[in-house]
mmCIF file of C-alpha atoms in Angstrom:
data_model
loop_
_atom_site.group_PDB
_atom_site.id
_atom_site.type_symbol
_atom_site.label_atom_id
_atom_site.label_comp_id
_atom_site.label_asym_id
_atom_site.label_seq_id
_atom_site.Cartn_x
_atom_site.Cartn_y
_atom_site.Cartn_z
ATOM 1 C CA ALA F 1 0.263 -18.025 4.963
ATOM 2 C CA GLN F 2 -0.123 -15.210 2.328
ATOM 3 C CA LYS F 3 2.928 -14.138 0.432
ATOM 4 C CA ILE F 4 3.863 -11.753 -2.449
ATOM 5 C CA THR F 5 6.984 -12.004 -4.346
ATOM 6 C CA GLN F 6 8.453 -9.568 -6.785
ATOM 7 C CA THR F 7 11.793 -10.908 -8.141
ATOM 8 C CA GLN F 8 12.968 -7.801 -10.049
ATOM 9 C CA PRO F 9 14.652 -5.228 -7.922
ATOM 10 C CA GLY F 10 15.143 -3.093 -10.942
ATOM 11 C CA MET F 11 14.012 -2.795 -14.636
ATOM 12 C CA PHE F 12 15.124 -0.579 -17.503
ATOM 13 C CA VAL F 13 12.850 0.084 -20.505
ATOM 14 C CA GLN F 14 13.210 2.457 -23.404
ATOM 15 C CA GLU F 15 10.663 5.118 -23.740
ATOM 16 C CA LYS F 16 7.647 4.113 -25.889
ATOM 17 C CA GLU F 17 8.249 0.333 -25.419
ATOM 18 C CA ALA F 18 6.212 -2.052 -23.277
ATOM 19 C CA VAL F 19 7.584 -3.587 -20.041
ATOM 20 C CA THR F 20 6.404 -6.486 -17.898
ATOM 21 C CA LEU F 21 6.795 -6.334 -14.128
ATOM 22 C CA ASP F 22 6.608 -9.741 -12.503
ATOM 23 C CA CYS F 23 4.472 -10.746 -9.400
ATOM 24 C CA THR F 24 3.747 -14.118 -7.823
ATOM 25 C CA TYR F 25 1.580 -14.754 -4.889
ATOM 26 C CA ASP F 26 0.580 -17.436 -2.627
ATOM 27 C CA THR F 27 -2.674 -17.883 -0.589
ATOM 28 C CA SER F 28 -5.016 -20.717 0.376
ATOM 29 C CA ASP F 29 -7.985 -18.332 0.480
ATOM 30 C CA PRO F 30 -10.027 -18.868 -2.686
ATOM 31 C CA SER F 31 -11.274 -15.333 -2.647
ATOM 32 C CA TYR F 32 -8.691 -12.547 -3.017
ATOM 33 C CA GLY F 33 -7.649 -9.512 -4.776
ATOM 34 C CA LEU F 34 -4.455 -8.392 -6.420
ATOM 35 C CA PHE F 35 -3.521 -4.720 -6.836
ATOM 36 C CA TRP F 36 -0.733 -2.919 -8.352
ATOM 37 C CA TYR F 37 0.412 0.440 -6.973
ATOM 38 C CA LYS F 38 2.917 3.069 -8.314
ATOM 39 C CA GLN F 39 5.142 4.963 -5.856
ATOM 40 C CA PRO F 40 6.960 8.004 -7.176
ATOM 41 C CA SER F 41 9.828 9.496 -5.266
ATOM 42 C CA SER F 42 7.361 11.872 -3.591
ATOM 43 C CA GLY F 43 6.136 8.681 -1.509
ATOM 44 C CA GLU F 44 2.480 8.553 -2.266
ATOM 45 C CA MET F 45 1.113 5.141 -3.334
ATOM 46 C CA ILE F 46 -1.022 5.544 -6.568
ATOM 47 C CA PHE F 47 -3.501 2.790 -7.218
ATOM 48 C CA LEU F 48 -3.089 1.439 -10.727
ATOM 49 C CA ILE F 49 -5.143 -1.676 -11.293
ATOM 50 C CA TYR F 50 -7.096 -4.392 -9.487
ATOM 51 C CA GLN F 51 -7.802 -8.047 -10.426
ATOM 52 C CA GLY F 52 -10.239 -10.192 -8.409
ATOM 53 C CA SER F 53 -9.489 -13.915 -8.107
ATOM 54 C CA TYR F 54 -12.854 -14.751 -9.824
ATOM 55 C CA ASP F 55 -12.518 -12.377 -12.526
ATOM 56 C CA GLN F 56 -12.582 -14.198 -15.864
ATOM 57 C CA GLN F 57 -10.794 -11.592 -17.850
ATOM 58 C CA ASN F 58 -7.576 -9.763 -17.284
ATOM 59 C CA ALA F 59 -7.966 -6.308 -15.913
ATOM 60 C CA THR F 60 -7.055 -3.300 -18.005
ATOM 61 C CA GLU F 61 -6.801 0.386 -17.173
ATOM 62 C CA GLY F 62 -5.499 2.532 -19.922
ATOM 63 C CA ARG F 63 -1.839 1.747 -20.481
ATOM 64 C CA TYR F 64 -1.817 -0.665 -17.716
ATOM 65 C CA SER F 65 -2.911 -4.352 -17.961
ATOM 66 C CA LEU F 66 -2.559 -7.225 -15.526
ATOM 67 C CA ASN F 67 -1.600 -10.681 -16.962
ATOM 68 C CA PHE F 68 -3.554 -12.867 -14.489
ATOM 69 C CA GLN F 69 -2.425 -16.605 -14.582
ATOM 70 C CA LYS F 70 -4.374 -18.101 -11.742
ATOM 71 C CA ALA F 71 -2.873 -21.607 -11.999
ATOM 72 C CA ARG F 72 0.603 -20.243 -11.872
ATOM 73 C CA LYS F 73 -0.354 -17.795 -9.128
ATOM 74 C CA SER F 74 1.135 -14.915 -11.039
ATOM 75 C CA ALA F 75 -0.179 -11.443 -11.627
ATOM 76 C CA ASN F 76 2.252 -9.541 -13.815
ATOM 77 C CA LEU F 77 1.835 -5.772 -14.627
ATOM 78 C CA VAL F 78 2.210 -4.783 -18.345
ATOM 79 C CA ILE F 79 2.815 -1.161 -19.104
ATOM 80 C CA SER F 80 2.461 -0.268 -22.800
ATOM 81 C CA ALA F 81 4.135 2.730 -24.494
ATOM 82 C CA SER F 82 6.365 3.586 -21.564
ATOM 83 C CA GLN F 83 6.727 7.267 -20.614
ATOM 84 C CA LEU F 84 9.470 9.059 -18.751
ATOM 85 C CA GLY F 85 6.870 9.814 -16.009
ATOM 86 C CA ASP F 86 6.471 6.010 -15.421
ATOM 87 C CA SER F 87 9.915 5.863 -13.654
ATOM 88 C CA ALA F 88 9.010 4.906 -10.073
ATOM 89 C CA MET F 89 8.682 2.059 -7.722
ATOM 90 C CA TYR F 90 5.926 -0.433 -8.435
ATOM 91 C CA PHE F 91 4.341 -2.517 -5.871
ATOM 92 C CA CYS F 92 2.130 -5.651 -6.250
ATOM 93 C CA ALA F 93 -0.200 -6.311 -3.319
ATOM 94 C CA LEU F 94 -2.439 -9.260 -2.266
ATOM 95 C CA GLU F 95 -5.627 -8.653 -0.272
ATOM 96 C CA THR F 96 -7.370 -11.515 1.394
ATOM 97 C CA GLY F 97 -10.053 -11.219 4.250
ATOM 98 C CA GLY F 98 -10.950 -7.629 3.357
ATOM 99 C CA PHE F 99 -8.769 -5.718 5.747
ATOM 100 C CA LYS F 100 -5.232 -6.773 5.339
ATOM 101 C CA THR F 101 -3.180 -6.156 2.268
ATOM 102 C CA ILE F 102 0.389 -7.606 1.826
ATOM 103 C CA PHE F 103 2.792 -5.817 -0.423
ATOM 104 C CA GLY F 104 5.759 -7.137 -2.359
ATOM 105 C CA ALA F 105 9.304 -5.708 -2.069
ATOM 106 C CA GLY F 106 8.748 -3.675 -5.176
ATOM 107 C CA THR F 107 10.396 -3.179 -8.582
ATOM 108 C CA ARG F 108 11.997 0.137 -9.529
ATOM 109 C CA LEU F 109 11.354 0.963 -13.096
ATOM 110 C CA PHE F 110 13.735 3.206 -14.943
ATOM 111 C CA VAL F 111 12.433 4.662 -18.279
ATOM 112 C CA LYS F 112 15.112 5.737 -20.663
ATOM 113 C CA ALA F 113 14.756 8.551 -23.237
ATOM 114 C CA ASP O 1 -12.768 16.107 -4.030
ATOM 115 C CA ALA O 2 -9.902 16.041 -1.595
ATOM 116 C CA GLY O 3 -7.762 12.913 -1.241
ATOM 117 C CA VAL O 4 -6.392 11.458 1.823
ATOM 118 C CA THR O 5 -4.480 13.828 4.007
ATOM 119 C CA GLN O 6 -1.801 13.303 6.521
ATOM 120 C CA SER O 7 -0.029 15.466 8.920
ATOM 121 C CA PRO O 8 2.661 16.255 9.585
ATOM 122 C CA THR O 9 4.609 15.674 6.432
ATOM 123 C CA HIS O 10 7.907 15.141 8.212
ATOM 124 C CA LEU O 11 8.850 14.605 11.817
ATOM 125 C CA ILE O 12 12.090 14.241 13.752
ATOM 126 C CA LYS O 13 12.010 12.625 17.123
ATOM 127 C CA THR O 14 14.662 11.160 19.481
ATOM 128 C CA ARG O 15 14.577 7.730 20.974
ATOM 129 C CA GLY O 16 12.188 7.163 23.825
ATOM 130 C CA GLN O 17 9.812 10.020 22.791
ATOM 131 C CA HIS O 18 6.295 9.582 21.672
ATOM 132 C CA VAL O 19 4.681 10.518 18.437
ATOM 133 C CA THR O 20 1.189 11.078 16.993
ATOM 134 C CA LEU O 21 0.432 10.890 13.323
ATOM 135 C CA ARG O 22 -2.877 12.111 11.886
ATOM 136 C CA CYS O 23 -4.971 11.031 8.804
ATOM 137 C CA SER O 24 -8.157 12.408 7.268
ATOM 138 C CA PRO O 25 -9.888 9.986 4.793
ATOM 139 C CA ILE O 26 -11.607 10.759 1.674
ATOM 140 C CA SER O 27 -15.097 12.097 2.316
ATOM 141 C CA GLY O 28 -17.514 9.277 2.503
ATOM 142 C CA HIS O 29 -14.849 6.633 3.481
ATOM 143 C CA LYS O 30 -15.431 4.914 6.709
ATOM 144 C CA SER O 31 -12.139 2.855 6.915
ATOM 145 C CA VAL O 32 -8.702 3.906 7.569
ATOM 146 C CA SER O 33 -5.650 1.666 7.440
ATOM 147 C CA TRP O 34 -2.119 2.451 8.607
ATOM 148 C CA TYR O 35 1.114 1.003 7.065
ATOM 149 C CA GLN O 36 4.788 1.358 7.862
ATOM 150 C CA GLN O 37 7.265 1.523 4.964
ATOM 151 C CA VAL O 38 10.837 1.081 5.961
ATOM 152 C CA LEU O 39 13.355 2.530 3.319
ATOM 153 C CA GLY O 40 13.806 0.009 0.548
ATOM 154 C CA GLN O 41 10.860 -2.321 1.476
ATOM 155 C CA GLY O 42 7.168 -2.577 0.822
ATOM 156 C CA PRO O 43 4.551 -1.168 3.169
ATOM 157 C CA GLN O 44 3.700 -3.344 6.230
ATOM 158 C CA PHE O 45 0.239 -3.443 7.551
ATOM 159 C CA ILE O 46 -0.195 -1.989 11.071
ATOM 160 C CA PHE O 47 -3.846 -1.364 11.750
ATOM 161 C CA GLN O 48 -7.264 -1.123 10.242
ATOM 162 C CA TYR O 49 -10.186 0.823 11.605
ATOM 163 C CA TYR O 50 -13.709 0.730 10.418
ATOM 164 C CA GLU O 51 -16.650 2.645 11.931
ATOM 165 C CA LYS O 52 -14.394 3.548 14.894
ATOM 166 C CA GLU O 53 -13.553 -0.087 15.664
ATOM 167 C CA GLU O 54 -10.248 -1.888 15.190
ATOM 168 C CA ARG O 55 -10.829 -4.488 12.514
ATOM 169 C CA GLY O 56 -7.280 -5.849 12.262
ATOM 170 C CA ARG O 57 -3.826 -5.494 13.488
ATOM 171 C CA GLY O 58 -0.425 -6.559 11.842
ATOM 172 C CA ASN O 59 2.617 -7.922 13.730
ATOM 173 C CA PHE O 60 3.577 -4.735 15.650
ATOM 174 C CA PRO O 61 4.430 -4.174 19.242
ATOM 175 C CA ASP O 62 1.925 -2.778 21.809
ATOM 176 C CA ARG O 63 3.943 0.479 21.544
ATOM 177 C CA PHE O 64 1.755 1.131 18.452
ATOM 178 C CA SER O 65 -1.746 2.101 18.990
ATOM 179 C CA ALA O 66 -4.428 3.867 16.924
ATOM 180 C CA ARG O 67 -7.923 5.161 17.013
ATOM 181 C CA GLN O 68 -10.606 6.429 14.758
ATOM 182 C CA PHE O 69 -12.825 9.375 15.661
ATOM 183 C CA PRO O 70 -16.579 9.963 14.823
ATOM 184 C CA ASN O 71 -15.631 11.973 11.731
ATOM 185 C CA TYR O 72 -13.547 8.915 10.536
ATOM 186 C CA SER O 73 -10.088 10.588 10.778
ATOM 187 C CA SER O 74 -7.563 8.568 12.651
ATOM 188 C CA GLU O 75 -4.542 8.978 14.842
ATOM 189 C CA LEU O 76 -1.536 6.579 15.001
ATOM 190 C CA ASN O 77 0.452 6.750 18.215
ATOM 191 C CA VAL O 78 3.883 5.274 18.801
ATOM 192 C CA ASN O 79 5.441 5.308 22.268
ATOM 193 C CA ALA O 80 9.036 4.766 23.459
ATOM 194 C CA LEU O 81 10.364 5.325 19.794
ATOM 195 C CA LEU O 82 13.220 3.217 18.715
ATOM 196 C CA LEU O 83 15.694 3.862 15.880
ATOM 197 C CA GLY O 84 13.919 1.151 13.828
ATOM 198 C CA ASP O 85 10.663 3.119 13.833
ATOM 199 C CA SER O 86 12.176 5.477 11.461
ATOM 200 C CA ALA O 87 9.977 5.061 8.207
ATOM 201 C CA LEU O 88 7.329 6.432 6.066
ATOM 202 C CA TYR O 89 3.962 6.024 7.645
ATOM 203 C CA LEU O 90 1.241 5.648 5.164
ATOM 204 C CA CYS O 91 -2.598 6.076 5.790
ATOM 205 C CA ALA O 92 -5.116 4.542 3.365
ATOM 206 C CA SER O 93 -8.848 5.086 3.358
ATOM 207 C CA SER O 94 -11.540 2.951 1.688
ATOM 208 C CA LEU O 95 -15.400 2.804 1.800
ATOM 209 C CA TYR O 96 -15.776 -0.380 3.933
ATOM 210 C CA GLY O 97 -12.199 -1.532 4.543
ATOM 211 C CA GLY O 98 -10.946 -2.785 1.207
ATOM 212 C CA GLY O 99 -11.555 -6.061 -0.368
ATOM 213 C CA GLY O 100 -12.990 -6.634 -3.818
ATOM 214 C CA THR O 101 -13.358 -3.528 -5.763
ATOM 215 C CA ASP O 102 -13.330 -1.479 -2.545
ATOM 216 C CA THR O 103 -9.977 0.113 -3.434
ATOM 217 C CA GLN O 104 -7.622 1.629 -0.696
ATOM 218 C CA TYR O 105 -6.378 5.116 -1.565
ATOM 219 C CA PHE O 106 -3.217 6.326 0.018
ATOM 220 C CA GLY O 107 -2.128 9.642 1.431
ATOM 221 C CA PRO O 108 1.242 11.216 0.991
ATOM 222 C CA GLY O 109 2.554 9.741 4.084
ATOM 223 C CA THR O 110 4.503 11.035 7.178
ATOM 224 C CA ARG O 111 8.304 10.627 7.186
ATOM 225 C CA LEU O 112 9.306 9.928 10.604
ATOM 226 C CA THR O 113 12.962 10.060 11.555
ATOM 227 C CA VAL O 114 14.158 8.897 15.078
ATOM 228 C CA LEU O 115 17.563 10.008 16.267
#
């Protein structure tokens, strides 16, 4: 069975500092994708970054990078130079089989000025 | 280009009633997925439709049904509403149903409250 685990219910970070949000996953499917989404208080899920199971390099998108450790089944999100607007819920998600995406419980990030 | 749109934004119903939620995907996207997000939890997969055919279904009762129209828009129907159906209902569109780099893009959601 597929599973996504986010163990940090809440995280605090000082503005302009980097922060790592943890995500571990479990799947027996050799082909899968890992996603991170941001959900502000408005409710809309905003796509941040994607990592494929066969990708050799860690994904990066601007200030976002994904620290993919396949043997450990972890896919942590790193946000560099945090901004006040980064305060939101962050969800890690696992996609297998192309049509079903499983989301973790989320981590709420608070950025302090 | 317009993103994924959903209507209505908010909805209040009473137990036992029926509700229909609507979603229009991004232009050119042929797949729509529906998710339920209960307060304090991550989204849970309900359905995916691709080219008007149901491609997958999550662990939801038969009270939940959906369909996709020739223009790729979609409706989610919930019958005999229960208090536990109160949630944010999210629609996501993708080119072919997601997978690999075929990213799902989400709409703003419909917040359903069942009294």
